[in-house]
Each structure stands twice: as structure tokens, then as C-alpha cells.
Amino acid sequence: MFPTRSLILTLAATLTCTQALADAAGDVQVTTPYARQVPPGAVASAAFMELNNRGHEDHALVAAASPAAEVVELHEHVMKDGMMQMRPVPRIGIPAGATTRLQPGGYHVMLIHLRQDLASGQTVPLTLTFEDGSKKAVEAPVRRIGAMTKKMH
Amino acid sequence: MKKYLPYLLIPALAGLVAVLWQWHPGDPLRLAGKPRGGDFTLQSARGPVSLHDLRGRVALIYFGYTSCPDICPTNLAQIGAALKRLTPQERRNVAVLFVSVDPERDTPQKLARYTAFFDPAMIGLTGTPAQVAEVAHRYGASYRKVKSDSALGYLVDHSAFTYVVDGRGRLCETLPHAAPIDQILGAIRRCH
């Protein structure tokens, strides 16, 4: 009786663990997150990071939240008709085995109606929500974007 | 004089036809042909500023808006960093103007706070929507308001060039988005 029960429990625990590892929050590693320091009184800022999917399934970032801003959206920049166009996007794909970069001039987590000015040294807590419903907490240090000596694109 | 009149009129008319041929008024999708630049007067937090007030100095002019979280800060940070590399004497001979293409939301005060973050001497300018449109058109800057579901309200698509005007008020060079510091410094020194 007891060995069977413990076997079932072990199996159940193993299955749960496997499932936990296969979700996006487990598969996607977030590296070099940061939020951009913007001028005092600015309405919006952007957070950037690299999303590395180490799993075997495709994932997607579909939402983000932060106590630092009233609204958080996913946006991308596209150069079209000679103009920089910023648009909200419903999802940012992170294919299996690939890295999706959120970086200046491209995808970003848009922090809208900042609750306070973002100063260097602060950290912006972010909660990322993936398409499978799993969530991941990320701490993005506020950085002043300085000079780039090389071209970005 | 009278008999020479046709000879003067024909090239003048041909010129006019050529100009009209290339002119696409009010077409926001098209970057203006060859930008002419030229003098203008817009409002700063400290009152009106005219380009001719800056004669003798190189002026860098960027068209953007303060709700812009990425593209404008990237360009202004690059310009700010380039200014720090100039000698004090060179620095005195350079002015940086940030012209808002979102005059409905960007007040001169808001612009002043925004520009001071990148360089204390940077000047934020705005005007009526018609004034801003006229100046942008002359410099070849394009922009348009776009309805969106974003909590930001409408968004503003905009070209991201920096226009470099020489000490005599003539449009001298155009820098691309996110130009490296050395390219900005080169343009400042060539246009001086």
C-alpha cells in the first residue's frame, strides 16, 4: 500500500516538475535587463533585455507589468516611409533555442505614465507574462544611456 | 528691353514648371525633395528664438517629441556626448535646437525640462502646428500623428535626422538616426 502510494506521489511530483521546466518562465532566461533613465517629468520610458529561450518549444512575451508605471505595453520601432514608427505589439516571439533582443530602435517594454522619475541607481521591478500564462519577475536597473561610439544598427 | 522679355520669360516659366512637377504639397508619406532650410522663429521657455539669432554658430536641429522614450533620447544623448568632446571655444560656437513635432502636447516649459537632461544649453522649441509644419517641411523632416490603442494616446511617427546649419544659416549637412559621436563632431567642424 505504502510503496504504491509513494510511487504515485513521486511520479506526480516528477510530472509536475517536468511541466514546470517546460513552461516559458522556466525556458526563457532574461539577461541584461535595464530601464532607460529619461528626463524628469517625461511621460514614458522603455525597458530593454535579452530573452533567451533554452527550451524546445517556441514561446512569446505577451504582457508586462510594473509598479513603476500606470500602464505597461509591448512596443516595437519600425523604420518605414523614412520615419520611425512606434507601435504597440500583441506579442514578441521567442523561438526555441533563439534569443530575442529588446533593444533601442527595436522591441521594448514601454513604461507609460511613470509614477515617479526614474533615477540612476534605482531598480524597476517587472513581471513578464508569457503566452502559456507563466510569469517571470525581473529587476531592471535604471541606466542613463550614454554615448555610443559605434553605429547601433 | 521688350524684345528680350520672351527670352527671360521662357526659362522662368520652364523653371516654374520644373518646381511644380516636383512639388507634392501635403503628402506626408514623401520626404521633401531637397530641403532648403532657412530662417525661422519658434517659441522657447525663455521666449522666441530665431535661427538668425544664432548666426556665427553651427546649429544642430532635431525634430522630435517628449513622449518619445527611445529614438529621441538616443539622438539627443549622442549629440550631448559629442558636445562634451568639443573644446570650450568650439562649444561656444554650437547651438542645439530640439523642435517638437507634437506642439499640442509639448509646451515650451516641458521641452526645457526635457532638453536640459541632455545638455543645459540645448534649446527646446515649439510653435503652432502650422508653424512647426512649415519649418519641418523646409528642412525635410517628416512626421505624422497616428491614432493608436496605446495608453500614450496618439503616437507620432517622425524622421530622425539631425540637420546641421552653418554659421551663415545655410543647411550644411544631414546626420542619420543614432549617428556616432565622431560623425557628429566631423559635421560640426566641417560646417563651422
Coordinates of C-alpha atoms in Angstrom, one line a residue:
Chain A
M1 CA 0.0 0.0 0.0
F2 CA 2.5 2.5 1.1
P3 CA 5.2 1.8 -1.6
T4 CA 2.5 2.2 -4.3
R5 CA 1.3 5.5 -2.8
S6 CA 4.8 6.9 -2.5
L7 CA 5.5 5.7 -6.1
I8 CA 2.4 7.6 -7.3
L9 CA 3.4 10.7 -5.3
T10 CA 6.9 10.5 -6.8
L11 CA 5.6 10.2 -10.3
A12 CA 3.2 13.0 -9.7
A13 CA 6.0 15.2 -8.4
T14 CA 8.2 14.3 -11.3
L15 CA 5.5 15.1 -13.8
T16 CA 4.8 18.5 -12.1
C17 CA 8.5 19.3 -12.2
T18 CA 8.8 18.4 -15.8
Q19 CA 5.8 20.5 -16.6
A20 CA 7.2 23.4 -14.6
L21 CA 10.5 23.2 -16.5
A22 CA 8.7 23.2 -19.9
D23 CA 6.9 26.4 -19.3
A24 CA 8.1 29.7 -20.8
A25 CA 9.1 31.1 -17.4
G26 CA 11.4 28.1 -17.0
D27 CA 12.7 28.1 -20.5
V28 CA 13.3 31.7 -21.1
Q29 CA 16.4 33.2 -19.5
V30 CA 16.4 37.0 -19.1
T31 CA 19.7 38.7 -19.3
T32 CA 20.9 42.3 -19.1
P33 CA 17.6 43.9 -18.3
Y34 CA 17.6 47.7 -17.9
A35 CA 15.2 50.6 -17.9
R36 CA 16.2 53.8 -19.6
Q37 CA 16.6 56.9 -17.5
V38 CA 14.6 59.7 -19.1
P39 CA 14.3 63.4 -18.4
P40 CA 12.4 64.5 -15.3
G41 CA 8.7 64.8 -16.0
A42 CA 8.9 62.5 -19.0
V43 CA 5.7 60.6 -19.6
A44 CA 7.3 57.4 -20.7
S45 CA 10.4 55.2 -20.5
A46 CA 11.4 51.9 -22.0
A47 CA 12.9 48.7 -20.6
F48 CA 15.2 46.5 -22.6
M49 CA 16.6 43.0 -22.2
E50 CA 17.6 39.8 -23.9
L51 CA 15.2 36.8 -23.9
N52 CA 17.0 33.6 -24.4
N53 CA 14.7 30.5 -25.0
R54 CA 16.7 27.4 -23.9
G55 CA 13.7 25.1 -24.3
H56 CA 12.4 23.1 -27.2
E57 CA 9.2 25.0 -27.6
D58 CA 8.5 28.4 -29.1
H59 CA 7.4 31.0 -26.6
A60 CA 6.2 34.6 -26.7
L61 CA 6.1 37.5 -24.4
V62 CA 2.5 38.8 -24.3
A63 CA 2.4 41.3 -21.5
A64 CA 4.4 43.1 -18.8
A65 CA 3.5 44.9 -15.6
S66 CA 5.4 47.2 -13.2
P67 CA 4.6 49.2 -10.1
A68 CA 6.8 52.0 -11.7
A69 CA 4.2 52.9 -14.3
E70 CA 0.5 53.1 -14.6
V71 CA 0.4 51.2 -17.9
V72 CA 3.0 48.9 -19.4
E73 CA 2.8 47.9 -23.1
L74 CA 4.9 46.0 -25.5
H75 CA 6.1 48.2 -28.4
E76 CA 8.3 48.0 -31.4
H77 CA 10.0 50.5 -33.6
V78 CA 10.0 50.1 -37.4
M79 CA 11.7 52.5 -39.9
K80 CA 9.1 52.9 -42.6
D81 CA 8.5 55.7 -45.2
G82 CA 11.6 57.4 -43.9
M83 CA 10.0 57.7 -40.4
M84 CA 10.5 55.9 -37.1
Q85 CA 7.2 54.4 -36.3
M86 CA 6.5 53.1 -32.8
R87 CA 3.6 50.7 -32.5
P88 CA 2.1 48.5 -29.7
V89 CA 2.5 44.8 -30.5
P90 CA 0.4 42.0 -29.0
R91 CA 3.3 39.5 -28.7
I92 CA 7.0 39.3 -29.0
G93 CA 8.1 35.8 -30.2
I94 CA 10.9 33.9 -28.6
P95 CA 11.6 30.9 -30.9
A96 CA 13.0 27.7 -29.3
G97 CA 16.8 27.9 -29.0
A98 CA 16.9 31.5 -30.1
T99 CA 17.4 34.9 -28.4
T100 CA 15.1 37.8 -28.9
R101 CA 16.6 41.2 -28.1
L102 CA 14.6 44.1 -26.7
Q103 CA 16.9 47.0 -27.6
P104 CA 16.9 50.7 -28.6
G105 CA 15.4 51.1 -32.0
G106 CA 13.5 47.8 -31.8
Y107 CA 11.3 45.9 -29.4
H108 CA 10.8 47.4 -25.9
V109 CA 8.7 47.2 -22.8
M110 CA 7.0 50.6 -22.7
L111 CA 6.5 52.1 -19.3
I112 CA 3.7 54.7 -19.7
H113 CA 2.7 57.4 -17.1
L114 CA 5.7 56.9 -14.8
R115 CA 4.7 57.1 -11.1
Q116 CA 8.0 58.8 -10.3
D117 CA 11.1 60.0 -12.2
L118 CA 13.5 57.1 -12.8
A119 CA 16.9 57.9 -11.4
S120 CA 20.2 56.1 -11.9
G121 CA 20.7 53.5 -9.1
Q122 CA 17.1 52.6 -8.8
T123 CA 15.6 49.3 -10.0
V124 CA 12.4 48.8 -11.8
P125 CA 10.6 45.6 -10.9
L126 CA 8.9 44.0 -14.0
T127 CA 6.6 41.0 -14.2
L128 CA 6.7 39.4 -17.6
T129 CA 3.8 37.3 -18.8
F130 CA 4.3 34.7 -21.5
E131 CA 1.8 33.2 -23.9
D132 CA 1.4 30.0 -21.9
G133 CA 0.4 32.0 -18.9
S134 CA 3.6 31.6 -16.9
K135 CA 5.1 34.7 -15.3
K136 CA 8.6 35.8 -14.5
A137 CA 9.9 38.5 -12.2
V138 CA 12.7 40.7 -13.5
E139 CA 14.6 43.5 -11.8
A140 CA 15.7 46.2 -14.3
P141 CA 18.3 48.7 -13.1
V142 CA 17.8 52.2 -14.3
R143 CA 20.6 53.2 -16.7
R144 CA 21.4 56.5 -18.3
I145 CA 22.0 55.7 -21.9
G146 CA 25.3 57.3 -22.7
A147 CA 27.1 57.7 -25.8
M148 CA 27.6 55.1 -28.4
T149 CA 30.8 55.4 -30.4
K150 CA 29.6 52.8 -32.9
K151 CA 26.5 52.7 -35.0
M152 CA 23.7 50.7 -33.4
H153 CA 22.1 49.1 -36.4
Chain B
M1 CA 14.1 95.6 -73.2
K2 CA 10.7 94.5 -74.6
K3 CA 12.3 92.3 -77.3
Y4 CA 14.4 90.5 -74.7
L5 CA 11.3 89.7 -72.5
P6 CA 10.4 86.4 -74.1
Y7 CA 14.0 85.2 -73.6
L8 CA 13.7 85.9 -69.9
L9 CA 10.1 84.6 -69.6
I10 CA 10.7 81.2 -71.2
P11 CA 13.4 80.0 -68.8
A12 CA 11.5 81.4 -65.9
L13 CA 8.3 79.5 -66.9
A14 CA 10.4 76.4 -67.5
G15 CA 11.8 76.7 -64.0
L16 CA 8.3 77.1 -62.5
V17 CA 7.1 74.0 -64.4
A18 CA 10.0 72.0 -63.1
V19 CA 9.4 73.2 -59.5
L20 CA 5.6 72.4 -59.7
W21 CA 6.5 69.0 -61.2
Q22 CA 8.5 68.0 -58.1
W23 CA 6.2 69.7 -55.6
H24 CA 3.8 67.4 -53.7
P25 CA 2.1 69.6 -51.1
G26 CA 0.6 68.0 -48.1
D27 CA 1.9 64.5 -48.9
P28 CA 3.1 63.2 -45.5
L29 CA 4.5 60.0 -46.9
R30 CA 7.0 61.7 -49.0
L31 CA 10.2 63.2 -47.7
A32 CA 10.5 66.7 -49.2
G33 CA 12.8 66.8 -52.2
K34 CA 15.9 68.8 -51.4
P35 CA 15.4 70.6 -48.2
R36 CA 16.1 74.3 -48.3
G37 CA 16.3 75.0 -44.6
G38 CA 16.3 78.8 -43.8
D39 CA 15.4 81.1 -41.0
F40 CA 12.5 80.6 -38.6
T41 CA 11.2 81.8 -35.3
L42 CA 9.7 79.4 -32.7
Q43 CA 9.0 79.6 -29.0
S44 CA 11.3 78.5 -26.2
A45 CA 10.6 78.6 -22.5
R46 CA 12.6 81.9 -22.4
G47 CA 10.7 83.5 -25.3
P48 CA 11.0 83.4 -29.1
V49 CA 14.2 82.1 -30.7
S50 CA 15.1 82.8 -34.3
L51 CA 17.7 80.9 -36.3
H52 CA 19.3 84.2 -37.3
D53 CA 19.9 85.0 -33.6
L54 CA 22.4 82.1 -33.8
R55 CA 24.4 83.4 -36.8
G56 CA 28.1 82.7 -36.4
R57 CA 27.3 79.5 -34.6
V58 CA 26.7 76.0 -36.0
A59 CA 23.2 74.9 -35.2
L60 CA 22.1 71.2 -34.8
I61 CA 18.4 70.9 -35.3
Y62 CA 16.5 67.8 -34.3
F63 CA 12.7 67.3 -34.8
G64 CA 11.2 65.0 -32.1
Y65 CA 8.7 64.9 -29.2
T66 CA 9.0 64.5 -25.4
S67 CA 6.7 61.4 -25.2
C68 CA 9.3 59.6 -27.3
P69 CA 11.1 57.2 -25.0
D70 CA 13.8 55.8 -27.2
I71 CA 14.5 57.3 -30.6
C72 CA 14.7 61.0 -29.5
P73 CA 16.7 60.2 -26.3
T74 CA 19.2 58.2 -28.3
N75 CA 19.8 61.0 -30.7
L76 CA 19.9 63.8 -28.0
A77 CA 22.3 61.7 -25.9
Q78 CA 24.6 61.3 -28.8
I79 CA 24.6 65.0 -29.5
G80 CA 25.1 65.8 -25.8
A81 CA 28.0 63.4 -25.7
A82 CA 29.5 65.0 -28.8
L83 CA 29.3 68.5 -27.3
K84 CA 31.3 67.3 -24.3
R85 CA 34.2 66.4 -26.7
L86 CA 34.4 69.9 -28.1
T87 CA 36.9 72.4 -26.8
P88 CA 35.3 75.2 -24.7
Q89 CA 35.8 77.6 -27.6
E90 CA 34.2 75.2 -30.2
R91 CA 31.4 74.5 -27.7
R92 CA 30.5 78.3 -27.5
N93 CA 30.0 78.2 -31.3
V94 CA 27.5 75.4 -31.4
A95 CA 23.7 75.6 -30.6
V96 CA 21.4 72.6 -30.4
L97 CA 17.7 73.1 -31.1
F98 CA 15.1 70.4 -30.3
V99 CA 11.9 71.2 -32.3
S100 CA 8.7 69.5 -31.1
V101 CA 6.6 67.8 -33.8
D102 CA 4.0 67.4 -31.1
P103 CA 3.1 71.0 -30.4
E104 CA -0.3 70.1 -29.0
R105 CA 1.3 68.2 -26.0
D106 CA 4.8 69.7 -25.7
T107 CA 4.8 73.1 -24.0
P108 CA 7.9 75.3 -24.0
Q109 CA 8.4 74.5 -20.3
K110 CA 8.0 70.8 -20.8
L111 CA 10.6 71.0 -23.6
A112 CA 13.0 72.9 -21.5
R113 CA 12.9 70.2 -18.8
Y114 CA 13.4 67.6 -21.4
T115 CA 16.3 69.1 -23.2
A116 CA 18.2 70.2 -20.0
F117 CA 18.6 66.5 -19.2
F118 CA 20.8 66.0 -22.3
D119 CA 22.7 69.3 -22.2
P120 CA 21.9 72.5 -20.2
A121 CA 22.4 74.7 -23.3
M122 CA 20.1 72.7 -25.6
I123 CA 17.0 74.7 -26.6
G124 CA 13.5 73.2 -26.9
L125 CA 11.3 74.9 -29.4
T126 CA 7.6 74.7 -30.4
G127 CA 5.0 76.8 -32.2
T128 CA 1.6 76.5 -33.6
P129 CA 1.0 73.2 -35.5
A130 CA 1.2 75.2 -38.8
Q131 CA 4.5 77.0 -37.8
V132 CA 6.1 73.7 -36.9
A133 CA 4.9 72.0 -40.1
E134 CA 6.3 74.8 -42.2
V135 CA 9.7 74.7 -40.6
A136 CA 9.8 70.9 -40.7
H137 CA 8.9 70.9 -44.4
R138 CA 11.6 73.3 -45.3
Y139 CA 14.2 71.1 -43.5
G140 CA 12.9 67.9 -45.0
A141 CA 11.7 66.5 -41.6
S142 CA 8.5 64.4 -41.9
Y143 CA 6.1 63.4 -39.2
R144 CA 2.5 62.5 -38.7
K145 CA 0.1 61.8 -35.9
V146 CA -1.1 58.2 -35.7
K147 CA -4.2 57.1 -33.8
S148 CA -3.4 54.2 -31.5
D149 CA -4.8 52.0 -28.7
S150 CA -1.7 52.8 -26.6
A151 CA -2.2 54.5 -23.3
L152 CA 0.0 57.2 -24.6
G153 CA -2.9 58.4 -26.8
Y154 CA -1.9 59.2 -30.3
L155 CA 1.6 58.4 -31.4
V156 CA 3.9 60.5 -33.6
D157 CA 5.8 58.9 -36.5
H158 CA 8.8 61.0 -37.3
S159 CA 12.0 61.1 -39.3
A160 CA 15.0 61.1 -37.0
F161 CA 17.6 63.2 -38.8
T162 CA 19.7 65.9 -37.3
Y163 CA 20.1 69.0 -39.6
V164 CA 23.4 70.8 -39.3
V165 CA 23.2 74.5 -40.2
D166 CA 26.4 76.5 -40.7
G167 CA 27.3 79.9 -39.2
R168 CA 25.6 81.7 -42.1
G169 CA 22.3 80.0 -41.6
R170 CA 22.7 77.6 -44.5
L171 CA 21.7 73.9 -44.3
C172 CA 25.1 72.2 -44.4
E173 CA 24.7 68.5 -43.6
T174 CA 22.1 66.0 -42.5
L175 CA 23.0 63.3 -39.9
P176 CA 21.2 60.0 -39.7
H177 CA 19.5 58.5 -36.7
A178 CA 21.9 57.5 -33.9
A179 CA 24.9 58.9 -35.8
P180 CA 28.2 58.0 -34.0
I181 CA 29.8 60.8 -32.0
D182 CA 32.7 61.1 -34.4
Q183 CA 30.3 61.7 -37.3
I184 CA 28.5 64.4 -35.3
L185 CA 31.9 66.0 -34.4
G186 CA 33.0 65.8 -38.0
A187 CA 29.8 67.6 -39.2
I188 CA 30.1 70.3 -36.6
R189 CA 33.7 71.0 -37.6
R190 CA 33.1 70.9 -41.4
C191 CA 30.1 73.2 -41.1
H192 CA 31.8 75.8 -39.0

